[in-house]
């Protein structure tokens, strides 16, 4: 079986207040920052044992319900679709964290345990005060305008299928070990994305089981595997990867906790490009090929080329929506689009 051979670069010896955020953003490549979170109290408790880590978490929990996802032992931890892709192979429910942790605790050591997974839960909203003791030092100017969303992920041996996020990400491996398998955005062609909806976790996922890829059914996956890289994380390691990189995430131990930081550097008034993609399915995809080629040229000119090109030859007063976008122009464009969509 072909496997991903390349290993993600490792940067060792960094102090927690010396994370090279600007250099990481400039390079636009994944990087493991070895041991940067090693001194977090939750990391220390996790190294003592799963139950010690659970005991550390419980006092911070404020009792607000969260989303818990439970899968039968037969799914082998892989949160995915049912056999005919009409639904999912796990159940979601609103749970209390302390009760869900107890369910996990009761199955520690059971090789046939169900899969338990708490995904993307806002730390400040549900575990207030925990970041006072367990937090990255966000000392780059970009965070002043773009404060990260900080989420926690808790579970046993689970696998999140390869998907992409629309934000830059720093994933902190806090309790247990994790393995990320990462692919650059252009590998979308070789990863066989699944349905736009439903999705196991809110984003489109690859149909390829990277642990045992079916290369007869998904032959182009060989090209993705050749282009991918693997990041093996120990407790206290953190992983940076850029927006839109595909990543499969495996939690490798009986109890695992990850904390991640999501952020964008675009102004908050900008719309999500996914809305544009969905509208392009409605308006462009099924047009005749000559028209699609012509529209590609128009998009290259107006959107994907230099931002200032389309208006450079026009007087400033005549540039309108072709000029630099700001909050007022964004509001006007949104209103224009809504009017046109609702006509």
Coordinates of N, CA, C and O in Angstrom, one line a residue, residues 77-213:
X77 N -13.5 4.4 14.7 CA -13.1 5.8 15.0 C -13.3 6.7 13.8 O -13.0 7.9 14.0
X78 N -13.6 6.2 12.7 CA -13.7 7.1 11.5 C -15.1 7.7 11.3 O -16.0 7.0 10.9
X79 N -15.2 9.0 11.6 CA -16.4 9.7 11.5 C -16.7 10.0 10.0 O -15.9 10.8 9.4
X80 N -17.7 9.4 9.4 CA -17.9 9.4 8.0 C -19.3 9.2 7.6 O -20.2 9.5 8.4
X81 N -19.6 8.8 6.4 CA -21.0 8.6 5.9 C -21.5 7.2 6.2 O -20.7 6.3 6.5
X82 N -22.8 7.0 6.1 CA -23.3 5.6 6.0 C -23.0 5.0 4.7 O -22.4 5.7 3.8
X83 N -23.4 3.8 4.4 CA -23.0 3.1 3.2 C -23.4 3.8 1.9 O -22.7 3.7 0.9
X84 N -24.6 4.3 1.9 CA -25.1 4.9 0.7 C -25.0 6.5 0.6 O -25.6 7.1 -0.2
X85 N -24.3 7.0 1.6 CA -24.0 8.5 1.6 C -25.3 9.3 1.8 O -25.3 10.5 1.5
X86 N -26.3 8.7 2.4 CA -27.5 9.5 2.6 C -27.6 10.1 4.0 O -28.4 10.9 4.4
X87 N -26.6 9.6 4.9 CA -26.5 10.1 6.2 C -25.2 9.8 6.8 O -24.2 9.6 6.0
X88 N -25.0 9.9 8.1 CA -23.7 9.8 8.7 C -23.6 8.5 9.5 O -24.7 7.9 9.9
X89 N -22.4 8.0 9.9 CA -22.3 6.8 10.6 C -22.1 6.9 12.1 O -21.6 6.1 12.8
X90 N -22.6 8.1 12.6 CA -22.5 8.3 14.0 C -23.7 9.2 14.4 O -24.5 9.7 13.6
X91 N -23.9 9.3 15.7 CA -25.1 10.1 16.2 C -24.6 11.3 17.0 O -23.6 11.2 17.7
X92 N -25.2 12.4 16.8 CA -24.9 13.7 17.5 C -26.0 14.0 18.5 O -27.2 13.7 18.3
X93 N -25.6 14.5 19.6 CA -26.6 14.9 20.7 C -26.0 16.0 21.5 O -24.8 16.3 21.5
X94 N -26.9 16.7 22.2 CA -26.5 17.7 23.1 C -26.2 17.1 24.5 O -27.0 16.3 25.0
X95 N -25.0 17.3 25.0 CA -24.6 16.6 26.2 C -24.0 17.6 27.2 O -23.7 18.7 26.8
X96 N -23.8 17.2 28.4 CA -23.1 17.9 29.4 C -21.7 17.3 29.4 O -21.5 16.1 29.4
X97 N -20.7 18.2 29.4 CA -19.3 17.8 29.3 C -18.9 16.8 30.4 O -18.3 15.7 30.2
X98 N -19.3 17.1 31.7 CA -18.9 16.2 32.7 C -19.5 14.8 32.6 O -18.8 13.8 32.9
X99 N -20.7 14.7 32.1 CA -21.3 13.4 31.9 C -20.7 12.7 30.8 O -20.5 11.5 30.8
X100 N -20.4 13.4 29.7 CA -19.7 12.8 28.5 C -18.3 12.3 28.9 O -17.9 11.2 28.4
X101 N -17.6 13.1 29.7 CA -16.3 12.6 30.1 C -16.4 11.4 30.9 O -15.5 10.5 30.8
X102 N -17.5 11.2 31.7 CA -17.6 10.0 32.5 C -17.9 8.8 31.6 O -17.4 7.7 31.9
X103 N -18.6 9.0 30.5 CA -18.8 7.9 29.5 C -17.5 7.5 28.9 O -17.2 6.3 28.8
X104 N -16.6 8.5 28.6 CA -15.3 8.2 28.1 C -14.5 7.4 29.2 O -13.8 6.4 28.9
X105 N -14.5 7.9 30.4 CA -13.7 7.3 31.5 C -14.1 5.9 31.7 O -13.3 5.0 31.9
X106 N -15.4 5.6 31.6 CA -15.9 4.2 31.8 C -15.4 3.2 30.8 O -15.5 2.0 31.0
X107 N -15.0 3.7 29.6 CA -14.6 2.9 28.5 C -13.1 2.8 28.3 O -12.6 2.2 27.4
X108 N -12.3 3.5 29.2 CA -10.9 3.5 29.1 C -10.4 2.0 29.3 O -10.8 1.3 30.1
X109 N -9.5 1.6 28.4 CA -9.0 0.3 28.4 C -9.8 -0.7 27.7 O -9.4 -1.9 27.5
X110 N -11.0 -0.4 27.2 CA -11.8 -1.3 26.4 C -11.5 -1.2 24.9 O -11.7 -0.2 24.3
X111 N -10.9 -2.2 24.3 CA -10.5 -2.2 22.9 C -11.7 -2.1 22.0 O -11.6 -1.7 20.8
X112 N -12.9 -2.4 22.5 CA -14.1 -2.3 21.6 C -15.0 -1.2 22.1 O -16.2 -1.2 21.9
X113 N -14.4 -0.1 22.6 CA -15.2 1.0 23.1 C -15.9 1.7 21.9 O -15.4 1.7 20.8
X114 N -17.0 2.3 22.1 CA -17.6 3.2 21.1 C -16.6 4.4 20.9 O -15.7 4.7 21.7
X115 N -16.8 5.1 19.8 CA -16.1 6.3 19.5 C -16.8 7.5 20.2 O -18.0 7.7 19.9
X116 N -16.0 8.3 20.9 CA -16.6 9.5 21.6 C -15.8 10.7 21.0 O -14.6 10.7 21.0
X117 N -16.6 11.8 20.7 CA -15.9 12.9 20.1 C -16.7 14.2 20.4 O -17.9 14.3 20.2
X118 N -16.0 15.1 21.0 CA -16.5 16.5 21.2 C -15.7 17.4 20.2 O -14.5 17.5 20.4
X119 N -16.3 18.0 19.2 CA -15.6 18.7 18.2 C -15.8 20.2 18.3 O -16.9 20.7 18.7
X120 N -14.8 21.0 18.1 CA -14.8 22.4 17.9 C -15.8 23.1 18.9 O -16.8 23.7 18.5
X121 N -15.4 23.0 20.1 CA -16.2 23.7 21.2 C -15.5 24.9 21.7 O -14.3 24.8 22.1
X122 N -16.2 26.1 21.7 CA -15.5 27.3 22.1 C -15.0 27.2 23.5 O -15.8 27.0 24.5
X123 N -13.7 27.5 23.7 CA -13.1 27.3 25.0 C -13.7 28.4 26.0 O -14.1 28.0 27.1
X124 N -13.7 29.6 25.6 CA -14.1 30.7 26.5 C -15.6 30.6 26.9 O -15.9 30.9 28.0
X125 N -16.4 30.1 26.0 CA -17.8 30.0 26.2 C -18.2 28.8 27.1 O -19.2 28.9 27.9
X126 N -17.4 27.8 27.2 CA -17.7 26.6 27.9 C -16.7 26.2 29.0 O -17.1 25.5 30.0
X127 N -15.5 26.7 28.9 CA -14.5 26.4 29.9 C -13.8 27.7 30.3 O -12.6 27.9 30.2
X128 N -14.6 28.7 30.8 CA -14.0 30.0 31.1 C -12.9 29.9 32.1 O -13.0 29.1 33.1
X129 N -11.8 30.6 31.9 CA -10.7 30.6 32.8 C -9.6 29.6 32.4 O -8.5 29.8 32.9
X130 N -9.9 28.7 31.6 CA -8.9 27.7 31.3 C -7.7 28.3 30.5 O -6.6 27.9 30.6
X131 N -8.0 29.3 29.6 CA -7.0 29.9 28.8 C -6.1 30.7 29.7 O -5.0 31.1 29.2
X132 N -6.5 31.1 30.9 CA -5.6 31.8 31.8 C -4.3 31.0 32.1 O -3.3 31.6 32.4
X133 N -4.5 29.7 32.0 CA -3.4 28.8 32.4 C -2.8 28.0 31.1 O -1.7 27.5 31.2
X134 N -3.6 28.0 30.1 CA -3.2 27.2 28.9 C -3.5 28.0 27.7 O -4.7 28.0 27.2
X135 N -2.6 28.7 27.2 CA -2.9 29.6 26.0 C -1.6 29.9 25.3 O -0.5 30.0 25.9
X136 N -1.7 30.2 24.0 CA -0.6 30.7 23.2 C -0.4 32.1 23.5 O -1.3 32.9 23.8
X137 N 0.9 32.6 23.3 CA 1.2 34.0 23.4 C 1.0 34.6 22.0 O 1.8 34.3 21.1
X138 N -0.1 35.3 21.8 CA -0.4 35.8 20.4 C 0.2 37.2 20.3 O -0.6 38.2 20.2
X139 N 1.5 37.3 20.1 CA 2.2 38.6 20.1 C 2.6 39.1 18.7 O 3.6 39.7 18.6
X140 N 1.7 38.8 17.8 CA 1.9 39.3 16.4 C 0.8 40.3 16.1 O -0.3 40.1 16.5
X141 N 1.2 41.4 15.4 CA 0.2 42.5 15.2 C -1.0 42.0 14.5 O -2.1 42.6 14.6
X142 N -0.9 41.0 13.7 CA -2.1 40.6 12.9 C -3.2 40.1 13.8 O -4.4 40.2 13.4
X143 N -2.9 39.7 15.0 CA -4.0 39.2 15.9 C -4.8 40.3 16.5 O -5.9 40.1 17.0
X144 N -4.3 41.5 16.5 CA -5.1 42.7 17.0 C -6.3 42.9 16.1 O -7.4 43.2 16.7
X145 N -6.2 42.8 14.8 CA -7.3 43.0 13.9 C -8.0 41.7 13.6 O -9.2 41.7 13.1
X146 N -7.4 40.5 13.9 CA -8.0 39.3 13.6 C -7.9 38.3 14.8 O -7.1 37.3 14.7
X147 N -8.6 38.5 15.9 CA -8.5 37.7 17.0 C -8.9 36.2 16.7 O -9.9 36.0 16.1
X148 N -8.1 35.3 17.1 CA -8.4 33.9 16.7 C -9.7 33.4 17.5 O -10.0 33.8 18.6
X149 N -10.4 32.4 16.8 CA -11.4 31.6 17.5 C -10.6 30.4 18.1 O -9.8 29.8 17.5
X150 N -10.8 30.2 19.4 CA -10.1 29.1 20.1 C -11.1 28.0 20.5 O -12.1 28.3 21.2
X151 N -10.8 26.8 20.0 CA -11.7 25.7 20.2 C -11.0 24.5 20.8 O -9.8 24.4 20.7
X152 N -11.8 23.7 21.5 CA -11.2 22.5 22.1 C -11.9 21.3 21.5 O -13.1 21.3 21.1
X153 N -11.1 20.2 21.3 CA -11.6 18.9 20.8 C -11.2 17.8 21.7 O -10.0 17.7 22.2
X154 N -12.1 17.0 22.1 CA -11.9 16.0 23.1 C -12.5 14.6 22.6 O -13.6 14.6 22.1
X155 N -11.8 13.5 22.9 CA -12.3 12.3 22.5 C -11.4 11.1 22.7 O -10.3 11.3 23.4
X156 N -11.8 9.9 22.3 CA -10.9 8.8 22.3 C -10.2 8.6 21.0 O -9.9 9.6 20.3
X157 N -10.0 7.4 20.5 CA -9.3 7.2 19.3 C -10.2 7.4 18.1 O -11.0 6.6 17.7
X158 N -10.2 8.6 17.6 CA -11.1 9.1 16.5 C -10.3 9.5 15.3 O -9.1 9.8 15.4
X159 N -11.0 9.6 14.2 CA -10.4 10.0 12.9 C -11.3 11.0 12.3 O -12.5 10.7 12.0
X160 N -10.8 12.2 12.0 CA -11.5 13.2 11.2 C -11.0 13.1 9.8 O -9.8 13.3 9.5
X161 N -11.9 12.7 8.8 CA -11.4 12.5 7.5 C -10.8 13.8 6.9 O -11.1 14.9 7.3
X162 N -10.0 13.7 5.8 CA -9.3 14.8 5.2 C -10.4 15.8 4.8 O -11.3 15.5 4.1
X163 N -10.1 17.1 5.2 CA -11.0 18.2 4.8 C -10.2 19.5 4.9 O -9.0 19.4 5.2
X164 N -10.7 20.6 4.5 CA -10.0 21.8 4.6 C -10.8 22.8 5.4 O -12.0 22.7 5.6
X165 N -10.1 23.8 6.0 CA -10.8 24.9 6.7 C -10.5 26.2 6.0 O -9.5 26.3 5.3
X166 N -11.4 27.1 6.2 CA -11.2 28.4 5.5 C -10.4 29.4 6.2 O -10.2 30.6 5.8
X167 N -9.8 29.0 7.4 CA -8.9 29.8 8.2 C -7.6 29.2 8.4 O -7.4 28.0 8.2
X168 N -6.6 30.0 8.7 CA -5.3 29.5 9.2 C -5.5 28.9 10.5 O -6.4 29.2 11.3
X169 N -4.6 27.9 10.8 CA -4.8 27.1 12.0 C -3.5 26.8 12.7 O -2.5 26.5 12.1
X170 N -3.6 26.9 14.1 CA -2.6 26.4 14.9 C -3.2 25.3 15.8 O -4.1 25.7 16.6
X171 N -2.9 24.1 15.7 CA -3.4 23.0 16.4 C -2.5 22.6 17.5 O -1.3 22.3 17.2
X172 N -2.9 22.7 18.8 CA -2.1 22.4 19.9 C -2.4 21.0 20.4 O -3.6 20.7 20.9
X173 N -1.5 20.0 20.3 CA -1.7 18.7 20.8 C -1.5 18.7 22.4 O -0.3 18.9 22.8
X174 N -2.5 18.6 23.1 CA -2.5 18.9 24.5 C -2.4 17.6 25.4 O -1.6 17.4 26.2
X175 N -3.4 16.6 25.1 CA -3.4 15.3 25.8 C -3.4 14.3 24.7 O -4.2 14.3 23.7
X176 N -2.6 13.2 24.8 CA -2.5 12.2 23.8 C -1.7 12.6 22.6 O -1.3 13.8 22.5
X177 N -1.5 11.7 21.7 CA -0.7 11.9 20.5 C -1.7 12.1 19.3 O -2.8 11.5 19.3
X178 N -1.3 12.9 18.3 CA -2.1 13.1 17.1 C -1.2 13.0 15.9 O -0.1 13.3 15.9
X179 N -1.9 12.5 14.8 CA -1.2 12.5 13.5 C -2.1 13.2 12.5 O -3.3 13.0 12.3
X180 N -1.5 14.2 11.9 CA -2.1 15.0 10.8 C -1.5 14.5 9.5 O -0.2 14.4 9.4
X181 N -2.3 14.3 8.5 CA -1.9 14.0 7.1 C -2.4 15.2 6.3 O -3.6 15.4 6.2
X182 N -1.4 15.9 5.7 CA -1.7 17.2 5.1 C -1.5 17.2 3.6 O -0.5 16.6 3.1
X183 N -2.3 18.0 2.9 CA -2.2 18.1 1.4 C -2.4 19.5 1.0 O -3.3 20.2 1.5
X184 N -1.6 20.1 0.1 CA -1.8 21.4 -0.4 C -3.1 21.6 -1.1 O -3.7 20.6 -1.6
X185 N -3.6 22.8 -1.2 CA -5.0 23.0 -1.8 C -5.2 22.4 -3.2 O -6.3 22.0 -3.5
X186 N -4.1 22.4 -4.0 CA -4.3 21.9 -5.4 C -4.6 20.4 -5.5 O -5.0 19.9 -6.5
X187 N -4.4 19.7 -4.4 CA -4.7 18.3 -4.4 C -6.2 18.0 -4.3 O -6.6 16.8 -4.3
X188 N -7.0 19.0 -4.2 CA -8.5 18.8 -4.3 C -8.9 17.9 -5.4 O -9.8 17.0 -5.3
X189 N -8.2 18.0 -6.6 CA -8.5 17.2 -7.7 C -8.3 15.7 -7.5 O -8.8 14.8 -8.2
X190 N -7.4 15.4 -6.6 CA -7.0 14.0 -6.4 C -7.5 13.4 -5.1 O -7.2 12.2 -4.8
X191 N -8.3 14.1 -4.3 CA -8.8 13.7 -3.0 C -10.2 13.3 -3.0 O -10.8 12.9 -2.0
X192 N -10.9 13.4 -4.2 CA -12.2 12.9 -4.4 C -13.2 13.4 -3.3 O -13.7 12.7 -2.4
X193 N -13.5 14.7 -3.3 CA -14.3 15.3 -2.2 C -15.7 14.7 -2.3 O -16.3 14.3 -3.4
X194 N -16.3 14.5 -1.1 CA -17.6 14.0 -1.0 C -18.7 15.0 -1.2 O -18.5 16.1 -1.7
X195 N -20.0 14.7 -0.9 CA -21.1 15.6 -1.1 C -20.9 16.9 -0.3 O -20.2 17.0 0.7
X196 N -21.5 18.0 -0.9 CA -21.5 19.2 -0.2 C -22.3 19.2 1.1 O -22.0 19.9 2.0
X197 N -23.3 18.4 1.1 CA -24.1 18.2 2.3 C -24.9 16.8 2.1 O -25.2 16.4 1.0
X198 N -25.1 16.1 3.2 CA -24.5 16.5 4.6 C -23.0 16.2 4.6 O -22.5 15.6 3.7
X199 N -22.4 16.7 5.6 CA -21.0 16.5 5.9 C -20.7 16.0 7.3 O -21.5 16.4 8.2
X200 N -19.7 15.2 7.5 CA -19.5 14.7 8.9 C -19.2 15.8 9.9 O -19.5 15.7 11.1
X201 N -18.6 16.9 9.5 CA -18.2 18.0 10.4 C -18.4 19.4 10.0 O -17.7 20.3 10.5
X202 N -19.2 19.6 9.0 CA -19.4 20.9 8.5 C -18.7 21.3 7.2 O -19.0 22.3 6.6
X203 N -17.6 20.5 6.9 CA -16.9 20.8 5.7 C -16.9 19.5 4.8 O -17.0 18.4 5.3
X204 N -16.7 19.8 3.5 CA -16.6 18.6 2.6 C -15.4 17.8 3.0 O -14.3 18.3 3.4
X205 N -15.5 16.5 3.0 CA -14.4 15.6 3.3 C -14.0 14.7 2.1 O -14.9 14.4 1.2
X206 N -12.8 14.2 2.1 CA -12.3 13.3 1.1 C -13.0 12.0 1.3 O -13.2 11.5 2.4
X207 N -13.4 11.3 0.1 CA -13.9 10.0 0.2 C -12.9 8.9 0.4 O -13.2 7.8 0.6
X208 N -11.6 9.3 0.3 CA -10.5 8.3 0.4 C -10.2 8.0 1.8 O -9.9 9.0 2.6
X209 N -10.2 6.8 2.2 CA -9.7 6.4 3.5 C -8.2 6.3 3.4 O -7.6 5.3 2.9
X210 N -7.5 7.3 4.0 CA -6.1 7.4 3.8 C -5.3 6.4 4.6 O -4.2 6.1 4.3
X211 N -6.0 5.7 5.5 CA -5.3 4.6 6.3 C -5.3 3.4 5.4 O -4.4 2.5 5.6
X212 N -6.2 3.2 4.4 CA -6.2 2.1 3.6 C -6.9 2.5 2.2 O -8.0 2.1 1.9
X213 N -6.2 3.3 1.4 CA -6.8 3.9 0.2 C -7.1 2.8 -0.8 O -6.3 1.9 -1.1

